[in-house]
Short mmCIF file of C-alpha atoms and ligand atoms in Angstrom, two decimals:
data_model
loop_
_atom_site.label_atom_id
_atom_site.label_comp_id
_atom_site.label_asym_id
_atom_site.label_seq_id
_atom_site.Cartn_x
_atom_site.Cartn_y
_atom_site.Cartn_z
CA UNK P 202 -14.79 75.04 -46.77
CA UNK P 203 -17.75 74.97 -49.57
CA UNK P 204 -15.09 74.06 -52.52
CA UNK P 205 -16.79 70.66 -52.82
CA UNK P 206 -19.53 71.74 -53.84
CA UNK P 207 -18.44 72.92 -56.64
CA UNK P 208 -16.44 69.76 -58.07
CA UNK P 209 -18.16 68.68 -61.07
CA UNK P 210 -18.67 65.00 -60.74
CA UNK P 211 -16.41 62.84 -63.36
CA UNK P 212 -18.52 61.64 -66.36
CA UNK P 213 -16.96 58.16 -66.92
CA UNK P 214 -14.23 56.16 -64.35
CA UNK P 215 -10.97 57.28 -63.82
CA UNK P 216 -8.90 56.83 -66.27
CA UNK P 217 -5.41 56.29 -65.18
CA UNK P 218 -2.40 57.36 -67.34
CA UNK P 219 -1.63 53.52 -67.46
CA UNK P 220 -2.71 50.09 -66.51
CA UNK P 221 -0.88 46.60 -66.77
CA UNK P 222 -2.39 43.77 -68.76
CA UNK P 223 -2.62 40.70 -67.28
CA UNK P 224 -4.53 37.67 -68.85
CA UNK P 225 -6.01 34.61 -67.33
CA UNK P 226 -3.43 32.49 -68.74
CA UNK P 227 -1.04 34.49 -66.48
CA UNK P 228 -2.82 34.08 -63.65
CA UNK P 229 -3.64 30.32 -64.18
CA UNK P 230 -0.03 30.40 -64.22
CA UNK P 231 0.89 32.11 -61.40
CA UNK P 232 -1.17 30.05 -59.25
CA UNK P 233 0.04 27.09 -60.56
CA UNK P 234 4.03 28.18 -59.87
CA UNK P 235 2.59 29.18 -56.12
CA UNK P 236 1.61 25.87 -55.43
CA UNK P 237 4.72 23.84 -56.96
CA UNK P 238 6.76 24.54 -53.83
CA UNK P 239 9.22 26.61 -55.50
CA UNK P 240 8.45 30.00 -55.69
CA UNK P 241 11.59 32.17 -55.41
CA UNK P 242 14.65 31.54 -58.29
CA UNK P 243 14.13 28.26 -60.42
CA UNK P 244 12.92 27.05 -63.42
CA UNK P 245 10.95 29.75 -63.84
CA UNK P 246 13.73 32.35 -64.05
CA UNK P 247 15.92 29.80 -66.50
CA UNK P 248 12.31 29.34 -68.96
CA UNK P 249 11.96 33.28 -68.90
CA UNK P 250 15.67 33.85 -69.91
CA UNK P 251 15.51 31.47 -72.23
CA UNK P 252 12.74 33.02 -73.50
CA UNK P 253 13.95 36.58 -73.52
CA UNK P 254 17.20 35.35 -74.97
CA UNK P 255 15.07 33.87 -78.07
CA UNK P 256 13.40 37.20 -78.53
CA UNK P 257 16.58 39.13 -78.71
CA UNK P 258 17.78 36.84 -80.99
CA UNK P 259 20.22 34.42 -79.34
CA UNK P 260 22.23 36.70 -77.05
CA UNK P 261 22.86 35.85 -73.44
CA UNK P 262 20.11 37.62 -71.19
CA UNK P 263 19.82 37.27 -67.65
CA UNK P 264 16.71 38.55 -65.31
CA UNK P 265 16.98 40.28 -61.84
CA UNK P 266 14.70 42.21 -59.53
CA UNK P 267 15.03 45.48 -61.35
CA UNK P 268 15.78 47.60 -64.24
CA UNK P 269 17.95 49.48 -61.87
CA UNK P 270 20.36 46.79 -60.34
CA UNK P 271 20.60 45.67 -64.17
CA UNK P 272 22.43 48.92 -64.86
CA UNK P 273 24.90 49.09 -61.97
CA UNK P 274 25.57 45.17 -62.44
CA UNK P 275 26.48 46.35 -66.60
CA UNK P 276 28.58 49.30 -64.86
CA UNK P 277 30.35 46.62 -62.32
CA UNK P 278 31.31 44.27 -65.29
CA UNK P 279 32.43 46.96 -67.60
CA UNK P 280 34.88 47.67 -64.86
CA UNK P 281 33.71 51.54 -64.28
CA UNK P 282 33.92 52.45 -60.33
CA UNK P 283 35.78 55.94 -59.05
CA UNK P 284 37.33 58.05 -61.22
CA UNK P 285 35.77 57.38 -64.22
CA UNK P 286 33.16 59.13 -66.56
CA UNK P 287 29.56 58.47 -67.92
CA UNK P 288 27.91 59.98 -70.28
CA UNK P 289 23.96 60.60 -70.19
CA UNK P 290 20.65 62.38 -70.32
CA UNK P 291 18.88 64.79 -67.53
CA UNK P 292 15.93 63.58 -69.02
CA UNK P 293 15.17 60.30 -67.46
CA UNK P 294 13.61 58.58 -64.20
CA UNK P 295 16.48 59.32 -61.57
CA UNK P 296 17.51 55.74 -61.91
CA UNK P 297 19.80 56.16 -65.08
CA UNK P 298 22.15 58.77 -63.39
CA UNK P 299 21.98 57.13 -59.86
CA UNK P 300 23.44 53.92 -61.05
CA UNK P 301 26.42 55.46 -62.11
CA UNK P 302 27.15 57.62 -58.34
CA UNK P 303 26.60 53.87 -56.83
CA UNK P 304 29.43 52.34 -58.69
CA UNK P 305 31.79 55.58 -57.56
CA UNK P 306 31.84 57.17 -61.19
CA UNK P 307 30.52 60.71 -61.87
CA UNK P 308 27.49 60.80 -64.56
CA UNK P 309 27.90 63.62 -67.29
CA UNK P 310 25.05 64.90 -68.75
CA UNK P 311 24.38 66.05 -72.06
CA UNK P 312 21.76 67.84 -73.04
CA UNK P 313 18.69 66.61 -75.06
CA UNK P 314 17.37 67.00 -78.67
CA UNK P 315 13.76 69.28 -77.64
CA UNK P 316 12.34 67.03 -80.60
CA UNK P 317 13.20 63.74 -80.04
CA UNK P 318 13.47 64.23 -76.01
CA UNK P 319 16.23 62.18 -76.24
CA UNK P 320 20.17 62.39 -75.61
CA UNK P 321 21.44 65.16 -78.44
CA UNK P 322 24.25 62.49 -79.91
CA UNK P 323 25.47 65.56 -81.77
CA UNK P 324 26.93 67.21 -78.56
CA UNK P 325 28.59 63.80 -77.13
CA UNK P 326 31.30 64.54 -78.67
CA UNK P 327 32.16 67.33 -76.58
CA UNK P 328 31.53 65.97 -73.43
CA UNK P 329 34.29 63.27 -73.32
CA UNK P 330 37.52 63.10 -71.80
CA UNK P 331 40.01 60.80 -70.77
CA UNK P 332 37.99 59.67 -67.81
CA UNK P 333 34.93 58.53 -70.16
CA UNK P 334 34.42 55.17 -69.91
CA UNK P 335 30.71 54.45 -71.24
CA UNK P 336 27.50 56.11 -72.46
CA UNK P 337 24.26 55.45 -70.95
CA UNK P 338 21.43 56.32 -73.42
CA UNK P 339 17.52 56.45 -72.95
CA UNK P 340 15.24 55.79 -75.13
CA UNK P 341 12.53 57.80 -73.55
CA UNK P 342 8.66 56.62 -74.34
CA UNK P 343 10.03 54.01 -76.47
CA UNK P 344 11.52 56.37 -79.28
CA UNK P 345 14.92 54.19 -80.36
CA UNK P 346 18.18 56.81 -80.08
CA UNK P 347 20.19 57.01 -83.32
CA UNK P 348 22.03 53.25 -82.57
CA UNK P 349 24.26 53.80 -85.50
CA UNK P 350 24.84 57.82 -84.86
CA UNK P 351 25.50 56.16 -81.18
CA UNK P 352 27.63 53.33 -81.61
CA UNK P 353 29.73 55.23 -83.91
CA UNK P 354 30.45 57.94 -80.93
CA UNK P 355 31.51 54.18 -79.04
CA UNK P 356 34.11 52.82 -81.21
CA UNK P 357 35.61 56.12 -82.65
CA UNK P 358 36.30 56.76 -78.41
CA UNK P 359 36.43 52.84 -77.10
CA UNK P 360 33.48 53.49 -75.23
CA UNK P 361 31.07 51.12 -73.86
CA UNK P 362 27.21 51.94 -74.50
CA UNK P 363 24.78 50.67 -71.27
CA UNK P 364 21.45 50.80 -73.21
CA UNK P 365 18.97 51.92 -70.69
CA UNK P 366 15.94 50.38 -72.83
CA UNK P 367 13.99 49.96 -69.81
CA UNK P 368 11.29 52.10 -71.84
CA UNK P 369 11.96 50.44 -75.30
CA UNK P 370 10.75 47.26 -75.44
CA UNK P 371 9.58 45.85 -78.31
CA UNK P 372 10.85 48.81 -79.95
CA UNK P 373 13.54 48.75 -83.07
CA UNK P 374 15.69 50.68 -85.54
CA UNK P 375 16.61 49.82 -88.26
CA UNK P 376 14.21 46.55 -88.59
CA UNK P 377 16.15 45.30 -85.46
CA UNK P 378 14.54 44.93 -82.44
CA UNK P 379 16.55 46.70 -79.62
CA UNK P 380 18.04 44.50 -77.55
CA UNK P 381 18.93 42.46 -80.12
CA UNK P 382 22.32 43.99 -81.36
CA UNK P 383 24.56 46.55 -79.67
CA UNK P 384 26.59 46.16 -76.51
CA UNK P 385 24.79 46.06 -73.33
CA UNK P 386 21.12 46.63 -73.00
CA UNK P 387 18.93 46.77 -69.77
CA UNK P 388 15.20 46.51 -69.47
CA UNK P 389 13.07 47.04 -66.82
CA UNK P 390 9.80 45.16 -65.67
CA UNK P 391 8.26 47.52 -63.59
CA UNK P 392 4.08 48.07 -63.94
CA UNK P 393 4.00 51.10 -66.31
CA UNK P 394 6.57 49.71 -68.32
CA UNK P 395 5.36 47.84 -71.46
CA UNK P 396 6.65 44.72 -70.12
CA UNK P 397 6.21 43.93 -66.98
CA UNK P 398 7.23 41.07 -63.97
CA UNK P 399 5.67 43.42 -61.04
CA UNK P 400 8.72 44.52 -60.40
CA UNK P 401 12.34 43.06 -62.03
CA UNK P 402 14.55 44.01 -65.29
CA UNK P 403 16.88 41.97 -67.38
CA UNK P 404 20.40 42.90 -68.66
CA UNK P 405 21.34 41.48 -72.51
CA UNK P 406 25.09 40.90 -72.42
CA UNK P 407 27.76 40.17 -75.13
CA UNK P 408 29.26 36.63 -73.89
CA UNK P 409 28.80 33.58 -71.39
CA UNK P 410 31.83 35.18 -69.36
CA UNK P 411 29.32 38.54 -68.52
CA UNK P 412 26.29 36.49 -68.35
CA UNK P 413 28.79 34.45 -65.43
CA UNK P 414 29.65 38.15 -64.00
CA UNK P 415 26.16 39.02 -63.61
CA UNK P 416 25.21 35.92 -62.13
CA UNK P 417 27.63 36.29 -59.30
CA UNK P 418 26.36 40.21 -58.86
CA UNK P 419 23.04 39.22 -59.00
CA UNK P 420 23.37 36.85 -55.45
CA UNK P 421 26.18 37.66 -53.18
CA UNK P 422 29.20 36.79 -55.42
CA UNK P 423 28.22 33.07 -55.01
CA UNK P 424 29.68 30.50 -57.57
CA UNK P 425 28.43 26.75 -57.05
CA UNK P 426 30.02 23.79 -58.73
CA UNK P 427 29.26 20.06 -58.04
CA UNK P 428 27.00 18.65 -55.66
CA UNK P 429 28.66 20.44 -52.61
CA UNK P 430 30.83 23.51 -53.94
CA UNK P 431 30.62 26.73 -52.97
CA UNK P 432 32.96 29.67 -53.58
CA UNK P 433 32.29 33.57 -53.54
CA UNK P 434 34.67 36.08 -55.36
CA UNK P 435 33.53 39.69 -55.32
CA UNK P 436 31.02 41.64 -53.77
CA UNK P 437 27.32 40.68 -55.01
CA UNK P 438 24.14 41.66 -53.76
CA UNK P 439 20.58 40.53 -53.52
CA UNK P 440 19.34 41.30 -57.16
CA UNK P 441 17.58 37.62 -58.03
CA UNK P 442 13.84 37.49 -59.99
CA UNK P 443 11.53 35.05 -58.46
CA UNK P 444 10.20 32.68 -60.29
CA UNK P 445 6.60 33.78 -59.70
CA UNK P 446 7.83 37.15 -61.08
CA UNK P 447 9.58 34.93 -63.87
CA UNK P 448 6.01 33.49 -64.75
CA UNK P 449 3.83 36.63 -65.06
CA UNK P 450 6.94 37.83 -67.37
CA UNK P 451 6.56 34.49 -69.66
CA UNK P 452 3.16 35.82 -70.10
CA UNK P 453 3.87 39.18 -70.96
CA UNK P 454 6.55 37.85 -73.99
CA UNK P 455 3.88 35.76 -75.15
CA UNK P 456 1.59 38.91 -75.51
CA UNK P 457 4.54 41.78 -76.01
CA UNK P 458 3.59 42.34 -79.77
CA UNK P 459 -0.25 42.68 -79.57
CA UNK P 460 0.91 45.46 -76.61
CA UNK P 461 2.90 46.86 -79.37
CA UNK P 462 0.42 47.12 -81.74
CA UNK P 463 -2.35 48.46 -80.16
CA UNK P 464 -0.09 51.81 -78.53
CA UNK P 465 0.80 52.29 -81.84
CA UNK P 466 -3.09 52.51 -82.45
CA UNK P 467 -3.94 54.42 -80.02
CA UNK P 468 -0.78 57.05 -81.07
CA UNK P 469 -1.73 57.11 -84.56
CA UNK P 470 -5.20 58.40 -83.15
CA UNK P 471 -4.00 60.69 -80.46
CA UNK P 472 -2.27 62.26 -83.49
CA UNK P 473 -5.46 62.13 -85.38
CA UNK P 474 -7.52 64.04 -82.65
CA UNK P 475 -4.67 66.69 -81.86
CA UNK P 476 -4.52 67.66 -85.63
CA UNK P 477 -7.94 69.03 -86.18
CA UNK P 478 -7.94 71.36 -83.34
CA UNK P 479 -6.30 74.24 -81.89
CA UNK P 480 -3.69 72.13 -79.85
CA UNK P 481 -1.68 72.88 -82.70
CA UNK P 482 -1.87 76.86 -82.66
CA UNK P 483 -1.49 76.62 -79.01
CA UNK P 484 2.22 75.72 -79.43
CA UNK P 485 1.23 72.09 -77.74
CA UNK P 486 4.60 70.14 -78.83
CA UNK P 487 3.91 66.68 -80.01
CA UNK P 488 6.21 63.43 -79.84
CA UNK P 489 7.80 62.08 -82.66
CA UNK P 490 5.25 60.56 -85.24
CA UNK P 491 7.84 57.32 -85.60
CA UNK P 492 4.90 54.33 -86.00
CA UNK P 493 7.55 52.05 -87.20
CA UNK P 494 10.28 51.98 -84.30
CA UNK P 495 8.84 53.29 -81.37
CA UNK P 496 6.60 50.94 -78.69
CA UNK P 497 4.66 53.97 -77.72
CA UNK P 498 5.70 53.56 -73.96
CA UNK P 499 4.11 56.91 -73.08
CA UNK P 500 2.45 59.69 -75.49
CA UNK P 501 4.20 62.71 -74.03
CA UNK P 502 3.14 66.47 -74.98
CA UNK P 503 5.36 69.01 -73.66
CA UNK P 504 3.09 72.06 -72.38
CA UNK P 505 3.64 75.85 -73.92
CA UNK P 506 4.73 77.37 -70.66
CA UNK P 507 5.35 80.64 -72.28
CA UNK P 508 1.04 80.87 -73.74
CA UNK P 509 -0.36 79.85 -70.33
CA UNK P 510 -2.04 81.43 -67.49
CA UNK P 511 -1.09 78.22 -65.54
CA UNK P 512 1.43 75.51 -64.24
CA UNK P 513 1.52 72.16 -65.06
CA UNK P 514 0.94 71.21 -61.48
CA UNK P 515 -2.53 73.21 -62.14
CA UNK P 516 -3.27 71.55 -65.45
CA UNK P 517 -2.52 68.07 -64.01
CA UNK P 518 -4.90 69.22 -61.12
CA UNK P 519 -7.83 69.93 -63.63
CA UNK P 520 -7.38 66.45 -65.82
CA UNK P 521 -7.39 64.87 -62.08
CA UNK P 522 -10.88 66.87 -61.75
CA UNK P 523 -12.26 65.37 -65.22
CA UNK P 524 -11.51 61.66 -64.18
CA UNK P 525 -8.02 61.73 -66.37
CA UNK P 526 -4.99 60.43 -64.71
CA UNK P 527 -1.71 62.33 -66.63
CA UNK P 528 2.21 61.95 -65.11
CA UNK P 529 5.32 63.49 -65.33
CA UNK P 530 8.43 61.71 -66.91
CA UNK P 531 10.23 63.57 -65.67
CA UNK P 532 11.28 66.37 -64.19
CA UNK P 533 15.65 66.98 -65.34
CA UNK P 534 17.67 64.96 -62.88
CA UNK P 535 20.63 67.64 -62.38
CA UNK P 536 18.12 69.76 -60.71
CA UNK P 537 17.48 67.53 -57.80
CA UNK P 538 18.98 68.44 -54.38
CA UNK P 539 21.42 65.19 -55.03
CA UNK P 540 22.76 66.32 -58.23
CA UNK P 541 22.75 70.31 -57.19
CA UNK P 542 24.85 69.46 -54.23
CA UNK P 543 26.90 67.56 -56.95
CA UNK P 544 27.26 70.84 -58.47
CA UNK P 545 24.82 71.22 -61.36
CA UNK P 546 22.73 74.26 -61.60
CA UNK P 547 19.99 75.81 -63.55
CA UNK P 548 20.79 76.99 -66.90
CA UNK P 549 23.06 73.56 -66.98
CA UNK P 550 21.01 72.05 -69.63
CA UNK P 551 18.03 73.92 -70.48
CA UNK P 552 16.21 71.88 -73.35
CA UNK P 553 16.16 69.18 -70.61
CA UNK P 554 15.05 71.80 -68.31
CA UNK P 555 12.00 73.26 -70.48
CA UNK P 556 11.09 69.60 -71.08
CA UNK P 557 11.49 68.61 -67.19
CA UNK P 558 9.35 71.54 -66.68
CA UNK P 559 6.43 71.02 -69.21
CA UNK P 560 6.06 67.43 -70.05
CA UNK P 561 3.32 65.80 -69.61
CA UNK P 562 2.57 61.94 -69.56
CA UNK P 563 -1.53 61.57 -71.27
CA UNK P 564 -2.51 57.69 -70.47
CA UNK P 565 -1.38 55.14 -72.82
CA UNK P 566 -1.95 51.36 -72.31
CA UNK P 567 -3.09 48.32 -74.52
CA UNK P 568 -6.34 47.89 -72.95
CA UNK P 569 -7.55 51.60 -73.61
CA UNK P 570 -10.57 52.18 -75.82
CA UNK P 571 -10.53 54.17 -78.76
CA UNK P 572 -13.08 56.78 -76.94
CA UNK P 573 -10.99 57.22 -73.92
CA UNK P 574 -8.44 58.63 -76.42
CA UNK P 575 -11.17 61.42 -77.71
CA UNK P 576 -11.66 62.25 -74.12
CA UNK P 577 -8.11 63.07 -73.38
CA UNK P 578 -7.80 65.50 -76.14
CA UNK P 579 -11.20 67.19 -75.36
CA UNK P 580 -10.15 67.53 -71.88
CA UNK P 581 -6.52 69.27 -72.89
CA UNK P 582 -8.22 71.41 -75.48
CA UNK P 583 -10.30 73.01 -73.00
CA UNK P 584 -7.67 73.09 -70.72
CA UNK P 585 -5.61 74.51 -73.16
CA UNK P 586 -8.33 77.49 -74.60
CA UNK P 587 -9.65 78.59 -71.20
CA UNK P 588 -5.98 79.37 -70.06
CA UNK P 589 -4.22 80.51 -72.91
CA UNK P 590 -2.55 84.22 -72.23
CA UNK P 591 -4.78 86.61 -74.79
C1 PLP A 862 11.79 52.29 -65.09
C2 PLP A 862 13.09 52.86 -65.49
C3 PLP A 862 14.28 52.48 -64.88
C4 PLP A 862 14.37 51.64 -63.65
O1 PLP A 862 13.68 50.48 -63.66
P1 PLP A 862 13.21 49.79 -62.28
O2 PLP A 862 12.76 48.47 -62.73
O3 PLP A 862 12.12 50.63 -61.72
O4 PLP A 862 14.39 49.72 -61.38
C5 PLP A 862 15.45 53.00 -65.38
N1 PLP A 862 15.47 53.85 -66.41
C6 PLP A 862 14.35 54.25 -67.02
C7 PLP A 862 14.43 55.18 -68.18
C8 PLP A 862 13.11 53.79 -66.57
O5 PLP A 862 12.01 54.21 -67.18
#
């Protein structure tokens, strides 16, 4: 093997796709909630919800360990189990359609718009019957869906709408921030996310009655009352933030809009760099340019299959070679051995399908410098030009 010597050497550190933020103030904070001797679900968990809860503008939000659980526990209070219908996109992390095969329901996907990457609303429609019971949208890299074109689709059908915003926050439409309006809406916390608590989610309900529901899901069905009253009434599980989680979230909030701000930035300039060059003429497909509504949770190209010589697997390969961390969000969910078995097929959806092929995730975070951006592009462009078919 002599293939190592020929690996040219990185020019600058690697540069991962992206990177969490965590100040000082966090971390003096942290420490501080590891040595009050109470670490797991306290005061902590109540300050963050409160917090979160203030943010969305007064509606009841509780926190868990996941973006996931968040979505099943919406799906449990709704009511939806076996036999029923939910509609969604192939487009997402596996999560979205998963939730909806825990509860006992069968997920129906629709395909996606190829320019906003997102659930086509227009073909909904089509897709329900009388089994539908809810719609589970993503907003994928932060780009809001149509919430009016959406919640239209809802009431005209009595439908219930699970936001999966675990992408989306701090994003808006309309001037409203999601999350803040609608019916339920789930975040998630995880590290790439914009957000994050190391890992946990929180689920904005409609009433004190859900938030109740939720709280019982969220630990074992437990209800206490008084100084020694205990009762349990359904089925929960183990879904409960802990408060140490709850305090690197409180510092995230506190920080959520500069995050904002600067990926919108760093968009804006990604768009900038990819306009002057031959990106363009290479049938490169660009995001949305929404600097308004979207958070900028990933800048996602989707790759000309049909120009190159090569396969995203090999493209990722050479950014890896140049220092450049890029990611794949995702590849379509009906494809999966899970869902084929299911039935689905390919051919099923193929927007999602080109997309889930060709997408690629180039890095994205707040703390990225203005040059790392100019790298990126340089690095596809010659990516692009040496392997284009003549
Ligand atoms: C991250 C993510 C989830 C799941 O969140 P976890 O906190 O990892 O459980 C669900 N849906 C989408 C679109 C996501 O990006």
């Amino acid at each position: 093997m002599s293939a190592s010597t020929s690996t040219p050497k990185p020019a600058a550190p690697f540069l991962p796709f992206t990177r969490p933020t965590i100040d000082d103030e966090t971390i003096a904070g942290v420490c501080e909630v590891l040595r009050s001797g109470w670490i797991t679900s306290g005061p902590k968990v109540k300050e963050f919800e409160a917090r979160l809860s203030a943010y969305f503008g007064g509606r009841p939000v509780r926190a868990f360990n996941s973006g996931t659980c968040t979505m099943e526990i919406a799906l449990r209070i709704a009511g939806i189990g076996p036999g029923h219908e939910v509609i969604t996109t192939p487009l997402s992390w596996v999560a979205t359609s998963n939730v909806v095969l825990e509860v006992g329901a069968r997920p129906v996907f629709v395909d996606i718009d190829p320019v906003t990457r997102n659930i086509d609303l227009s073909r909904i429609e089509a897709a329900i019957t009388p089994a539908t019971r809810a719609i589970i949208p993503v907003d994928l890299a932060g780009l809001p869906v149509d919430r009016d074109y959406l919640y239209a689709i809802a009431k005209k059908y009595n439908l219930r709408v699970i936001e999966d915003a675990a992408q989306s926050f701090g994003a808006s439409w309309r001037g409203k921030l999601i999350g803040s309006f609608g019916d339920f809406v789930s975040f998630s916390f995880h590290p790439n996310k914009n957000v994050t608590t190391i890992e946990g989610g929180c689920l904005v309900l409609n009433n004190e009655a859900e938030a109740k529901l939720a709280e019982q899901y969220r630990l074992q069905g437990v209800v206490r009352s008084g100084m020694d009253g205990m009762e349990v009434e359904l089925v929960g599980g183990k879904f409960n933030l802990t408060d140490v989680a709850a305090r690197v979230g409180l510092g995230q909030i506190a920080q959520v809009d500069a995050f904002t701000t600067r990926r919108r930035e760093l968009a804006k300039l990604y768009f900038e760099k990819l306009s002057t060059l031959s990106a363009r003429s290479a049938g490169l497909r660009l995001p949305v340019a929404d600097f308004e509504q979207c958070n900028w949770h990933m800048f996602q190209v989707i790759l000309p299959e049909e120009k190159l010589t090569i396969k995203r697997a090999v493209v990722m390969e050479k950014f890896h070679t140049l220092g450049i961390g890029v990611g794949v969000h995702y590849p379509a969910i009906h494809l999966f051995a899970l869902y084929r078995r299911l039935g689905w097929k390919d051919g099923d959806f193929p927007n999602a399908e080109y997309a889930g092929r060709n997408i690629l995730t180039l890095p994205l975070f707040p703390t990225m410098h203005d040059s790392d951006v100019t790298r990126v592009v340089d690095a596809l462009v010659s990516i692009l030009q040496v392997h284009h078919k003549s």
